[in-house]
CSV table of C-alpha atoms and ligand atoms in Angstrom, one decimal:
chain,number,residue,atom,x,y,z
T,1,UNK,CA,53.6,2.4,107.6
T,2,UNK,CA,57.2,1.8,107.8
T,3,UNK,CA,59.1,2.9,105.1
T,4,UNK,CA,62.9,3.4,103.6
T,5,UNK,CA,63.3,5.7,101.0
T,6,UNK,CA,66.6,5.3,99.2
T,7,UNK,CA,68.4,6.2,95.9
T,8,UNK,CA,71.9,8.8,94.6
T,9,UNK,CA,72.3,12.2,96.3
T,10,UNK,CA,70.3,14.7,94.4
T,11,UNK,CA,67.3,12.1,93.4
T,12,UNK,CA,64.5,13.6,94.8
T,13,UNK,CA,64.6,11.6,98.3
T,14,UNK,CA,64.0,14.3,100.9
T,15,UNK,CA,61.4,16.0,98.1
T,16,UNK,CA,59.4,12.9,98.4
T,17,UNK,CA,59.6,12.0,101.8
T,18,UNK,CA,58.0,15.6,102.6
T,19,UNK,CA,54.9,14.7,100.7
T,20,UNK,CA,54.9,11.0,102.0
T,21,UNK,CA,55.5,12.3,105.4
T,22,UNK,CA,52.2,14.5,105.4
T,23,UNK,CA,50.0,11.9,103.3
T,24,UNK,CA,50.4,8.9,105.3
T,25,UNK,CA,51.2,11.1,108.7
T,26,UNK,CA,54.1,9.7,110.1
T,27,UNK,CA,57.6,11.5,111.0
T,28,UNK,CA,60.3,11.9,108.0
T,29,UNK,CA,63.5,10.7,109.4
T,30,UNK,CA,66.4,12.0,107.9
T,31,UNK,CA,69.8,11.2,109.1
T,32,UNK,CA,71.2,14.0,107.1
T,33,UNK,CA,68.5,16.7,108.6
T,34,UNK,CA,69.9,15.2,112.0
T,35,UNK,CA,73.6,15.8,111.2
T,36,UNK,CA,72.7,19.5,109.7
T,37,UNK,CA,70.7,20.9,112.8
T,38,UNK,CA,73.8,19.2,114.9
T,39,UNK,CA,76.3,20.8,112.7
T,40,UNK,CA,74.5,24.4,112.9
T,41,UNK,CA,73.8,23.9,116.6
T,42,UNK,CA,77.8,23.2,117.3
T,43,UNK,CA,76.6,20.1,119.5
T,44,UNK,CA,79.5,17.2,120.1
T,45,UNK,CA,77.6,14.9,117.4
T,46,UNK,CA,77.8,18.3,114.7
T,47,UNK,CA,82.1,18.7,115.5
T,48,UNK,CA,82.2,14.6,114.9
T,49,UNK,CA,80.0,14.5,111.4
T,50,UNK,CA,81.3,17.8,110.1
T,51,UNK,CA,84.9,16.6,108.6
T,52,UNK,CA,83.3,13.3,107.3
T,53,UNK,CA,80.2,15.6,105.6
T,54,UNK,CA,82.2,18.5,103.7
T,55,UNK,CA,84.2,16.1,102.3
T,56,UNK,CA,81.3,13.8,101.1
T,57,UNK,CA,82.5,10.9,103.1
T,58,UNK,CA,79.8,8.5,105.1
T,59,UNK,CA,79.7,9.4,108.9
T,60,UNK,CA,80.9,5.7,110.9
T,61,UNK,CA,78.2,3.5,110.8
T,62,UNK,CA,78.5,3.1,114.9
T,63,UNK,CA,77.7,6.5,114.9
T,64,UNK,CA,74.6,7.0,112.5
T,65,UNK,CA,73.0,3.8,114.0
T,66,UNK,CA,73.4,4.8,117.5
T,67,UNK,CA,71.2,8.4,116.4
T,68,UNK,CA,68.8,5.9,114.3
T,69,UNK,CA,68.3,3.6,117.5
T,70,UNK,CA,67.6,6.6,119.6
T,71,UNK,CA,65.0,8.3,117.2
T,72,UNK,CA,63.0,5.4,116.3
T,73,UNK,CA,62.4,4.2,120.2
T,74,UNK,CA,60.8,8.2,119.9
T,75,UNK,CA,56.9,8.1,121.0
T,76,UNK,CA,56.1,9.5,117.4
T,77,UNK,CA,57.8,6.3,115.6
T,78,UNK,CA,55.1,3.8,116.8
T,79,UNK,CA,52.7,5.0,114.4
T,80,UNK,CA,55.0,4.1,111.5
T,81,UNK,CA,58.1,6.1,110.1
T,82,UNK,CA,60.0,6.9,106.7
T,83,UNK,CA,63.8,6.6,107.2
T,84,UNK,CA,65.4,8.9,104.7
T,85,UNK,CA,69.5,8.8,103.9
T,86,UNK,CA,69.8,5.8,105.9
T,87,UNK,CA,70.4,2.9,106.1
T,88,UNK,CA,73.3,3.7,103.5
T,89,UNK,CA,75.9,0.3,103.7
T,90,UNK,CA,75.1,-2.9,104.7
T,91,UNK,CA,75.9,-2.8,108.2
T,92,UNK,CA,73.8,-0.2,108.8
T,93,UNK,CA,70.6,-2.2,106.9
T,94,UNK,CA,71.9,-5.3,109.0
T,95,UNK,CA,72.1,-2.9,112.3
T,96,UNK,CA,68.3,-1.9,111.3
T,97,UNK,CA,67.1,-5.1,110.7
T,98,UNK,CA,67.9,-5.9,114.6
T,99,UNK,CA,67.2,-2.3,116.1
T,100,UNK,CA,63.6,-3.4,114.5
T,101,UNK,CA,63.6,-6.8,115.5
T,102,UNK,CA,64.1,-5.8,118.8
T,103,UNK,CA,61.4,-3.7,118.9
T,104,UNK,CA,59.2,-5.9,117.4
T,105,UNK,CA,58.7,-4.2,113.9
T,106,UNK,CA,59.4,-4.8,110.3
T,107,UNK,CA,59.6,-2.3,107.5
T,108,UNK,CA,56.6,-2.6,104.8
T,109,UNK,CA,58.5,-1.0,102.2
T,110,UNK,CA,61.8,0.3,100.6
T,111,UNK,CA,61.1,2.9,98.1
T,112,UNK,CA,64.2,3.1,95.4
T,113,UNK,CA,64.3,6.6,93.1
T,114,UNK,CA,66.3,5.3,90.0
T,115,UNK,CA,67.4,8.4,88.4
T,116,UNK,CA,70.7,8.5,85.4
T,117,UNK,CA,73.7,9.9,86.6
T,118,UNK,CA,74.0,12.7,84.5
T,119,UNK,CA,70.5,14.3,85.9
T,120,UNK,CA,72.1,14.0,89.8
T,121,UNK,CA,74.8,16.8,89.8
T,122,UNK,CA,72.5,19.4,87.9
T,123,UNK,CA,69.6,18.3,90.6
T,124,UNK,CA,71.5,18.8,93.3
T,125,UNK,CA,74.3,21.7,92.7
T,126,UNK,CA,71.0,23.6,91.8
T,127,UNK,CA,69.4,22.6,95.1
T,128,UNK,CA,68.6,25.3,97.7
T,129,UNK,CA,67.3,24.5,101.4
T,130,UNK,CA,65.4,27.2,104.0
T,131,UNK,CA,68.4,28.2,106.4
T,132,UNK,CA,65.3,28.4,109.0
T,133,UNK,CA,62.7,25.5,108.4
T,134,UNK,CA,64.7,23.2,105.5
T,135,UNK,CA,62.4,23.3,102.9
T,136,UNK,CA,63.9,22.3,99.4
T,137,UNK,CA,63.8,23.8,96.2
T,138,UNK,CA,65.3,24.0,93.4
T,139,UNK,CA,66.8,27.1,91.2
T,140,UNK,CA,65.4,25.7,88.1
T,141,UNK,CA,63.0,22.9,88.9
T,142,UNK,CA,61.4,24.2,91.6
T,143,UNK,CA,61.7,27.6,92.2
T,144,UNK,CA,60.1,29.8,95.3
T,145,UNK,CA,57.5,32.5,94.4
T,146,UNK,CA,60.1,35.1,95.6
T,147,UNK,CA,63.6,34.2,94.2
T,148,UNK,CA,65.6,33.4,97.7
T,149,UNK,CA,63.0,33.4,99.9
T,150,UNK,CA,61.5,30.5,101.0
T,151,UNK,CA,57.2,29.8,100.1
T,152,UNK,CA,56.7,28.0,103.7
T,153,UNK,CA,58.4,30.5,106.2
T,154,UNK,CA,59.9,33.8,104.5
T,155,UNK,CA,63.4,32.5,105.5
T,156,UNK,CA,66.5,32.7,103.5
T,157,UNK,CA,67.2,30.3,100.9
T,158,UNK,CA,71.1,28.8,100.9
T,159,UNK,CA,73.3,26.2,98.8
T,160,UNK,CA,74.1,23.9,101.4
T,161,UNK,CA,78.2,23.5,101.9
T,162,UNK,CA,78.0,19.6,100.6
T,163,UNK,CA,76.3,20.8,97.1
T,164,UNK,CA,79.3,22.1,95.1
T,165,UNK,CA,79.9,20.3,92.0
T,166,UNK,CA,83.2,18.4,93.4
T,167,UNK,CA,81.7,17.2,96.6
T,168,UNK,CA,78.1,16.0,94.7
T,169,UNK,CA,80.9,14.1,92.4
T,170,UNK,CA,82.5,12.1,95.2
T,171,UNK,CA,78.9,11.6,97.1
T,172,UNK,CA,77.9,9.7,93.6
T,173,UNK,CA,81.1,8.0,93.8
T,174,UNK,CA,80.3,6.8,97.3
T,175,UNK,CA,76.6,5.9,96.9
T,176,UNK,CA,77.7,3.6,94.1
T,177,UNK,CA,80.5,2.1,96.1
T,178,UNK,CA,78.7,2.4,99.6
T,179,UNK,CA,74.8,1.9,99.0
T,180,UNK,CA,74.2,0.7,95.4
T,181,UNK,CA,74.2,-2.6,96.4
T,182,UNK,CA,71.4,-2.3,99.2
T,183,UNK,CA,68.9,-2.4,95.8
T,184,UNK,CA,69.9,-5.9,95.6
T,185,UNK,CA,69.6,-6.3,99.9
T,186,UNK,CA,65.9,-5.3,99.7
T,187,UNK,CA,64.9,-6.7,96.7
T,188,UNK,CA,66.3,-10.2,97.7
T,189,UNK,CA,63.9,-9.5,100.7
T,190,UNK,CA,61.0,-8.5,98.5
T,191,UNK,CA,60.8,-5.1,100.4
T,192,UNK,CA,61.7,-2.6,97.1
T,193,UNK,CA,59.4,-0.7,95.1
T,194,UNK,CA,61.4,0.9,92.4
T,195,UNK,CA,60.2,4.4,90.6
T,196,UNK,CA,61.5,6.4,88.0
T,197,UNK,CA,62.7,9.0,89.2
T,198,UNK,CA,63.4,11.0,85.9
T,199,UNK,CA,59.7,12.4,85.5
T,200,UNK,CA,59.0,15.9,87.3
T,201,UNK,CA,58.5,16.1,90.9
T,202,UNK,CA,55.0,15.7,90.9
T,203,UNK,CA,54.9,12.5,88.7
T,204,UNK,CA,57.3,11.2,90.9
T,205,UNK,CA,55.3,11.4,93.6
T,206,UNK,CA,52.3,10.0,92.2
T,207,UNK,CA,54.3,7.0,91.1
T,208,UNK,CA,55.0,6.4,94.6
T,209,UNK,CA,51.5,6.5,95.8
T,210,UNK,CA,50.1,4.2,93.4
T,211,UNK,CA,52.6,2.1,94.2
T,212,UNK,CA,52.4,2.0,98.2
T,213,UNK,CA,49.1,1.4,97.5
T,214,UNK,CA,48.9,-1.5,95.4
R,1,ADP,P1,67.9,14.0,97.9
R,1,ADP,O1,67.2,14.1,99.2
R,1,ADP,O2,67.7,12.6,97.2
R,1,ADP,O3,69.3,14.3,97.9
R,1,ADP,P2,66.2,16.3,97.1
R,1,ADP,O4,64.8,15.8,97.3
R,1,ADP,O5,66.8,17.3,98.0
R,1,ADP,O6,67.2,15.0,96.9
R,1,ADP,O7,66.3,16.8,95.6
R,1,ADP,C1,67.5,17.3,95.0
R,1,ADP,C2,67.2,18.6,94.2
R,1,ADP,O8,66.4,18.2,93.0
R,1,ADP,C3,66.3,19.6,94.9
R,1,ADP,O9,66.7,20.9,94.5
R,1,ADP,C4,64.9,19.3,94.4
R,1,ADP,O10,64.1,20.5,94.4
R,1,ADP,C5,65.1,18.8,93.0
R,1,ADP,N1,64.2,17.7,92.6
R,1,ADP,C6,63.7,16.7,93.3
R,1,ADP,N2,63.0,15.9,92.6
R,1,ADP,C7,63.0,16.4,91.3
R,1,ADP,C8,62.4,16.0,90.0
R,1,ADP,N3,61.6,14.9,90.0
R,1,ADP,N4,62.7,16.7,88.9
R,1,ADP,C9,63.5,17.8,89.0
R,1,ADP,N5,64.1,18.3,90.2
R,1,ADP,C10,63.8,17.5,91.3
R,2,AMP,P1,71.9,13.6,103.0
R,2,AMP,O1,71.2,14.8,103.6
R,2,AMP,O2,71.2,12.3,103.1
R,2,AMP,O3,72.4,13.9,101.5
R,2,AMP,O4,73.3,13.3,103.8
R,2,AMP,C1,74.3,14.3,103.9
R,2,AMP,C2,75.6,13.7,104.5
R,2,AMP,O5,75.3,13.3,105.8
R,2,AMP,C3,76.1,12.5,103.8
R,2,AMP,O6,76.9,12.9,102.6
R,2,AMP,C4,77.0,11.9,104.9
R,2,AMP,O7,78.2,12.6,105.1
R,2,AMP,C5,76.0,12.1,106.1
R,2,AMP,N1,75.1,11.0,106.3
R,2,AMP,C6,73.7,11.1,106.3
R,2,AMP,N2,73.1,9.9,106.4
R,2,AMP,C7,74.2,9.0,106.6
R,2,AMP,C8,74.2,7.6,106.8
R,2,AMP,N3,73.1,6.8,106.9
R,2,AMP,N4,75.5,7.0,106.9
R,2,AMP,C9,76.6,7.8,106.8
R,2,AMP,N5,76.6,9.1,106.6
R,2,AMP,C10,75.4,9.7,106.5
């Protein structure tokens, strides 16, 4: 299966994408995860994301689809994929479009989590990621047995830099500017599956099931 899953910072995207991830077995491919390890590890790629990323800007598009490329042509990939946080403009969709093309692919799906705007901020300025394996939770909606520890791996539990309150503002701002209109692009191609992503986490997810398997 090759999937997109898209929709506003703070929707439940990388939630889902865990659970897809492990059902249908293929690698979760997040452009942000790829950008965080980079930034932590100090690599060249890290130092040229990090301005664009504290200040809730999009990385380049040259840039993002130059790591996409390089991770999809991964052994893993062949068996399918779910592409997480990207593509995020046009360009990039259009860049994936011939990155798969080229490779002889197509994607089956693009799961879209509708969620108000109001819900977003509160989702993700309460969000809290594993500093050691990235597990999300949240401080309300999805709390760890041990408050600050994460369930999976014992490690500590941290807000991550892009989650204050003004820099979740401007990432809304962007996504409406930047990415909105990509619900249009895949549904124009027939490719969107769109969910309600207002229920609780679980619900969520078994919205999404049902409807990847219809
Ligand atoms: P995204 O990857 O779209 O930015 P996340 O999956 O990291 O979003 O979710 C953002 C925050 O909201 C996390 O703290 C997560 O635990 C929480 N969350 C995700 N889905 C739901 C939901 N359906 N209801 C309540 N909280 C949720
Ligand atoms: P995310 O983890 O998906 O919320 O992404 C965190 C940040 O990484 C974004 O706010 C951007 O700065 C950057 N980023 C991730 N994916 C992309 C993308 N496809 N295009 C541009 N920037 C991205």
């Amino acid at each position: 299966m090759r999937l997109v899953i898209m929709g506003p910072p703070g929707a439940g995207k990388g939630t889902q994408a865990a659970m897809i991830a492990d059902r249908y077995s293929i690698p979760h491919v997040s452009t942000g995860d790829i950008f965080r390890k980079n930034l932590k590890e100090g690599t060249p790629l890290g130092l040229k994301v990090k301005e664009y990323m504290n200040k809730g800007l999009l990385v380049p598009d040259e840039t993002v689809v130059e790591i996409v490329k390089d991770r999809l042509s991964e052994e893993d990939c062949r068996k399918g994929f779910l592409l997480d946080g990207f593509p995020r403009t046009v360009a990039q969709a259009d860049a994936l479009d011939q990155v798969l093309e080229e490779m002889n692919m197509e994607l089956d799906h693009v799961i879209n989590i509708d969620v108000a705007k109001e819900v977003l901020v509160e989702r993700a300025v309460g969000r809290r990621v594993c500093k050691k394996c990235g597990s999300t939770y949240h401080v309300k909606y999805n709390s760890p047995s041990r408050p600050g520890l994460c369930d999976e791996c014992g490690g500590e539990l941290i807000q991550r830099d892009d989650d204050k309150e003004e820099t979740v503002t401007k990432r809304i701002e962007v996504y409406l500017e930047q990415t909105k209109p990509l619900i249009n692009y895949y549904s124009e191609k027939g490719l969107l599956l769109s969910i309600d992503g207002g229920q609780d986490i679980a619900k969520v997810g078994e919205q999404i099931v049902k409807a990847l398997e219809i």
